[in-house]
Short mmCIF file of C-alpha atoms and ligand atoms in Angstrom, two decimals:
data_model
loop_
_atom_site.label_atom_id
_atom_site.label_comp_id
_atom_site.label_asym_id
_atom_site.label_seq_id
_atom_site.Cartn_x
_atom_site.Cartn_y
_atom_site.Cartn_z
CA UNK L 210 1.23 -24.73 -14.56
CA UNK L 211 2.91 -25.87 -10.62
CA UNK L 212 0.63 -28.48 -8.81
CA UNK L 213 -0.24 -28.31 -5.10
CA UNK L 214 -2.73 -31.21 -3.78
CA UNK L 215 -5.89 -30.30 -1.65
CA UNK L 216 -6.35 -32.92 0.60
CA UNK L 217 -9.79 -33.52 0.20
CA UNK L 218 -12.78 -34.93 -2.20
CA UNK L 219 -14.63 -32.63 -1.34
CA UNK L 220 -16.18 -32.01 -4.41
CA UNK L 221 -17.28 -28.71 -3.70
CA UNK L 222 -14.89 -27.21 -2.04
CA UNK L 223 -12.77 -28.08 -4.73
CA UNK L 224 -13.77 -27.23 -7.37
CA UNK L 225 -14.21 -23.36 -5.09
CA UNK L 226 -10.54 -23.63 -5.52
CA UNK L 227 -10.10 -24.89 -8.83
CA UNK L 228 -11.90 -21.82 -9.77
CA UNK L 229 -9.94 -19.82 -8.14
CA UNK L 230 -6.30 -20.91 -7.99
CA UNK L 231 -6.65 -20.83 -11.78
CA UNK L 232 -4.13 -19.89 -14.33
CA UNK L 233 -2.14 -20.35 -10.54
CA UNK L 234 -1.80 -24.04 -9.37
CA UNK L 235 -3.09 -26.89 -11.34
CA UNK L 236 -5.21 -27.79 -7.40
CA UNK L 237 -5.46 -32.11 -7.45
CA UNK L 238 -8.03 -33.65 -4.71
CA UNK L 239 -7.24 -36.39 -2.87
CA UNK L 240 -8.35 -39.75 -5.73
CA UNK L 241 -6.05 -37.38 -8.60
CA UNK L 242 -2.88 -38.38 -6.62
CA UNK L 243 -4.01 -41.99 -6.24
CA UNK L 244 -4.96 -41.04 -2.04
CA UNK L 245 -7.71 -43.89 -0.60
CA UNK L 246 -6.18 -43.69 2.86
CA UNK L 247 -8.62 -43.33 5.19
CA UNK L 248 -6.53 -40.37 6.94
CA UNK L 249 -7.39 -40.66 10.95
CA UNK L 250 -7.75 -36.84 12.04
CA UNK L 251 -7.44 -37.34 15.64
CA UNK L 252 -5.39 -34.10 17.23
CA UNK L 253 -7.85 -32.26 19.06
CA UNK L 254 -7.07 -29.16 17.55
CA UNK L 255 -9.12 -27.46 14.02
CA UNK L 256 -5.04 -27.18 13.84
CA UNK L 257 -3.57 -30.24 14.75
CA UNK L 258 -6.65 -31.56 12.26
CA UNK L 259 -5.80 -30.25 9.27
CA UNK L 260 -1.76 -30.72 9.73
CA UNK L 261 -2.95 -34.41 10.49
CA UNK L 262 -4.09 -34.27 6.60
CA UNK L 263 -1.48 -32.19 5.02
CA UNK L 264 1.82 -34.31 6.06
CA UNK L 265 0.58 -37.07 5.39
CA UNK L 266 0.15 -36.24 2.15
CA UNK L 267 2.95 -34.62 1.81
CA UNK L 268 5.19 -36.89 3.70
CA UNK L 269 3.37 -40.07 1.24
CA UNK L 270 2.82 -39.19 -2.01
CA UNK L 271 6.63 -35.46 -1.56
CA UNK L 272 4.39 -32.60 -3.23
CA UNK L 273 2.73 -30.00 -1.66
CA UNK L 274 0.16 -29.91 0.08
CA UNK L 275 -2.70 -27.40 1.67
CA UNK L 276 -5.87 -28.74 3.38
CA UNK L 277 -8.05 -27.35 5.70
CA UNK L 278 -10.61 -28.06 8.74
CA UNK L 279 -13.33 -25.68 10.67
CA UNK L 280 -15.86 -25.71 14.17
CA UNK L 281 -18.14 -24.00 15.12
CA UNK L 282 -16.99 -22.90 18.94
CA UNK L 283 -19.92 -21.76 21.09
CA UNK L 284 -18.80 -20.37 24.12
CA UNK L 285 -21.96 -21.52 26.59
CA UNK L 286 -20.71 -25.01 26.10
CA UNK L 287 -16.94 -23.60 26.41
CA UNK L 288 -15.93 -24.18 23.31
CA UNK L 289 -17.77 -26.63 22.07
CA UNK L 290 -18.56 -29.56 19.48
CA UNK L 291 -15.21 -26.05 17.82
CA UNK L 292 -12.73 -30.24 17.00
CA UNK L 293 -15.57 -31.84 17.47
CA UNK L 294 -18.95 -30.23 14.83
CA UNK L 295 -18.56 -32.91 11.84
CA UNK L 296 -19.73 -35.36 14.99
CA UNK L 297 -20.89 -33.71 17.55
CA UNK L 298 -24.37 -35.87 18.08
CA UNK L 299 -23.09 -39.66 17.10
CA UNK L 300 -20.23 -40.88 14.64
CA UNK L 301 -22.44 -41.27 12.07
CA UNK L 302 -24.76 -38.31 12.64
CA UNK L 303 -26.85 -35.86 10.47
CA UNK L 304 -27.06 -32.27 10.46
CA UNK L 305 -29.93 -32.32 11.30
CA UNK L 306 -28.59 -34.03 14.24
CA UNK L 307 -26.50 -31.45 15.03
CA UNK L 308 -28.55 -29.14 15.03
CA UNK L 309 -30.92 -30.96 16.68
CA UNK L 310 -28.32 -31.14 19.67
CA UNK L 311 -27.35 -27.74 19.65
CA UNK L 312 -30.46 -26.47 19.64
CA UNK L 313 -31.00 -28.16 22.79
CA UNK L 314 -27.74 -28.02 24.53
CA UNK L 315 -29.08 -24.07 24.54
CA UNK L 316 -32.45 -23.91 25.58
CA UNK L 317 -32.33 -21.13 27.98
CA UNK L 318 -28.90 -20.29 27.42
CA UNK L 319 -28.96 -16.68 27.92
CA UNK L 320 -24.78 -16.06 26.28
CA UNK L 321 -25.08 -17.37 22.35
CA UNK L 322 -21.83 -16.56 21.51
CA UNK L 323 -20.33 -18.38 18.57
CA UNK L 324 -17.20 -18.85 15.69
CA UNK L 325 -17.12 -20.67 12.79
CA UNK L 326 -13.55 -21.08 13.16
CA UNK L 327 -11.13 -22.23 9.72
CA UNK L 328 -6.96 -23.50 9.87
CA UNK L 329 -5.99 -24.07 6.39
CA UNK L 330 -2.53 -25.25 6.72
CA UNK L 331 0.12 -25.94 3.64
CA UNK L 332 3.23 -27.52 2.79
CA UNK L 333 5.42 -25.51 0.40
CA UNK L 334 8.85 -26.14 -0.16
CA UNK L 335 9.96 -28.22 2.47
CA UNK L 336 8.14 -25.59 5.24
CA UNK L 337 4.96 -24.90 6.95
CA UNK L 338 1.86 -21.92 6.94
CA UNK L 339 -1.21 -21.50 8.65
CA UNK L 340 -3.71 -19.56 7.74
CA UNK L 341 -6.72 -19.00 9.49
CA UNK L 342 -10.58 -17.33 9.27
CA UNK L 343 -12.83 -16.67 11.69
CA UNK L 344 -16.36 -15.84 11.71
CA UNK L 345 -18.46 -14.82 15.71
CA UNK L 346 -22.56 -15.06 15.16
CA UNK L 347 -24.46 -16.25 17.93
CA UNK L 348 -26.20 -19.85 17.98
CA UNK L 349 -30.81 -18.63 16.86
CA UNK L 350 -33.27 -19.36 19.12
CA UNK L 351 -35.03 -22.03 16.08
CA UNK L 352 -33.56 -22.85 13.20
CA UNK L 353 -34.17 -21.38 9.44
CA UNK L 354 -33.38 -20.89 5.96
CA UNK L 355 -32.06 -23.88 3.79
CA UNK L 356 -29.17 -23.01 2.10
CA UNK L 357 -25.68 -24.51 3.45
CA UNK L 358 -25.06 -27.30 5.12
CA UNK L 359 -24.05 -28.34 8.22
CA UNK L 360 -24.84 -25.47 11.84
CA UNK L 361 -25.87 -22.83 8.81
CA UNK L 362 -29.30 -22.71 9.75
CA UNK L 363 -29.15 -22.04 13.46
CA UNK L 364 -25.73 -19.76 13.36
CA UNK L 365 -26.16 -15.92 12.12
CA UNK L 366 -23.04 -13.58 11.90
CA UNK L 367 -22.35 -10.34 13.60
CA UNK L 368 -23.94 -6.78 11.57
CA UNK L 369 -27.35 -9.39 9.50
CA UNK L 370 -30.44 -10.24 10.46
CA UNK L 371 -30.36 -13.87 8.45
CA UNK L 372 -29.06 -17.44 9.24
CA UNK L 373 -26.12 -18.60 7.03
CA UNK L 374 -29.12 -20.48 5.42
CA UNK L 375 -30.75 -17.50 4.96
CA UNK L 376 -28.06 -15.12 3.81
CA UNK L 377 -27.00 -17.04 0.68
CA UNK L 378 -23.23 -18.75 -0.99
CA UNK L 379 -21.64 -15.02 -2.68
CA UNK L 380 -22.58 -13.25 1.35
CA UNK L 381 -21.43 -16.58 2.75
CA UNK L 382 -18.96 -16.54 0.71
CA UNK L 383 -17.90 -13.05 1.97
CA UNK L 384 -18.26 -13.50 6.08
CA UNK L 385 -17.47 -16.39 6.15
CA UNK L 386 -14.23 -18.72 8.32
CA UNK L 387 -13.70 -20.00 5.61
CA UNK L 388 -14.31 -17.58 2.62
CA UNK L 389 -11.67 -15.45 5.14
CA UNK L 390 -8.40 -17.73 4.83
CA UNK L 391 -8.95 -19.04 1.85
CA UNK L 392 -8.59 -15.50 0.43
CA UNK L 393 -5.04 -15.37 3.22
CA UNK L 394 -4.17 -18.67 1.66
CA UNK L 395 -4.57 -17.40 -1.67
CA UNK L 396 -2.85 -14.14 -1.47
CA UNK L 397 -0.16 -16.05 -0.60
CA UNK L 398 0.32 -18.06 -3.25
CA UNK L 399 -0.03 -15.05 -5.80
CA UNK L 400 2.08 -13.45 -3.49
CA UNK L 401 4.85 -16.05 -4.72
CA UNK L 402 4.40 -15.35 -8.12
P1 IMP P 243 -14.88 -29.50 7.60
O1 IMP P 243 -13.45 -30.01 8.56
O2 IMP P 243 -14.92 -28.39 6.94
O3 IMP P 243 -14.94 -30.26 7.28
O4 IMP P 243 -16.43 -28.92 8.72
C1 IMP P 243 -16.41 -30.05 9.56
C2 IMP P 243 -18.05 -29.90 11.19
O5 IMP P 243 -17.06 -28.35 11.20
C3 IMP P 243 -18.93 -29.45 8.81
O6 IMP P 243 -19.37 -30.46 9.29
C4 IMP P 243 -20.21 -28.96 10.11
O7 IMP P 243 -20.69 -29.40 11.44
C5 IMP P 243 -19.09 -28.51 10.69
N1 IMP P 243 -18.54 -26.16 9.33
C6 IMP P 243 -17.94 -26.01 9.08
N2 IMP P 243 -18.38 -25.68 8.74
C7 IMP P 243 -19.76 -25.15 8.44
C8 IMP P 243 -19.73 -23.89 8.24
O8 IMP P 243 -19.56 -22.96 6.96
N3 IMP P 243 -21.38 -24.03 8.06
C9 IMP P 243 -22.35 -24.81 9.30
N4 IMP P 243 -21.70 -26.08 9.42
C10 IMP P 243 -19.91 -25.76 9.60
#
């Protein structure tokens, strides 16, 4: 079986990817290849950070690798927090801190348009590829729902009355930025056979 490294140690992302890739690739984590370095993600774009992680692993371990990076872009905030979504409220903040900061920043704001974006960078057989997924919606006035993570309780995707945190995993995966980017990657790899 061909092997590919997914440059993450996030157990949920890994399990999901292993299920999808079953029979096609053996998906290895950073831990599986003994990569314990702290990879510094200091690019100022989502694409850049995805590429930093994939390139670090490919250059150091000489393996095929892909990596993902995501962020929330809010129109009224000029695209912020974007690549800084994880640490919007500070270096060691919680998901709730980020939600609170976003609701405060958007107080009284009438343009609430926002989009989640995911970029997957893939290094395969010496070539680099990118796959993007996007989900448009808006920032709600208040948080609703308990499913999911991050900004899910305050992001309502277009065409739905519920937030990501109310919609549940299955619906979210079908329409989310990460779901879309991942399906593009899978289709590409399946096409190669
Ligand atoms: P990552 O690159 O996938 O780790 O995402 C970076 C940050 O963006 C996360 O820590 C979250 O704050 C936010 N984020 C990414 N995807 C989602 C999502 O699907 N729902 C809510 N927040 C997300």
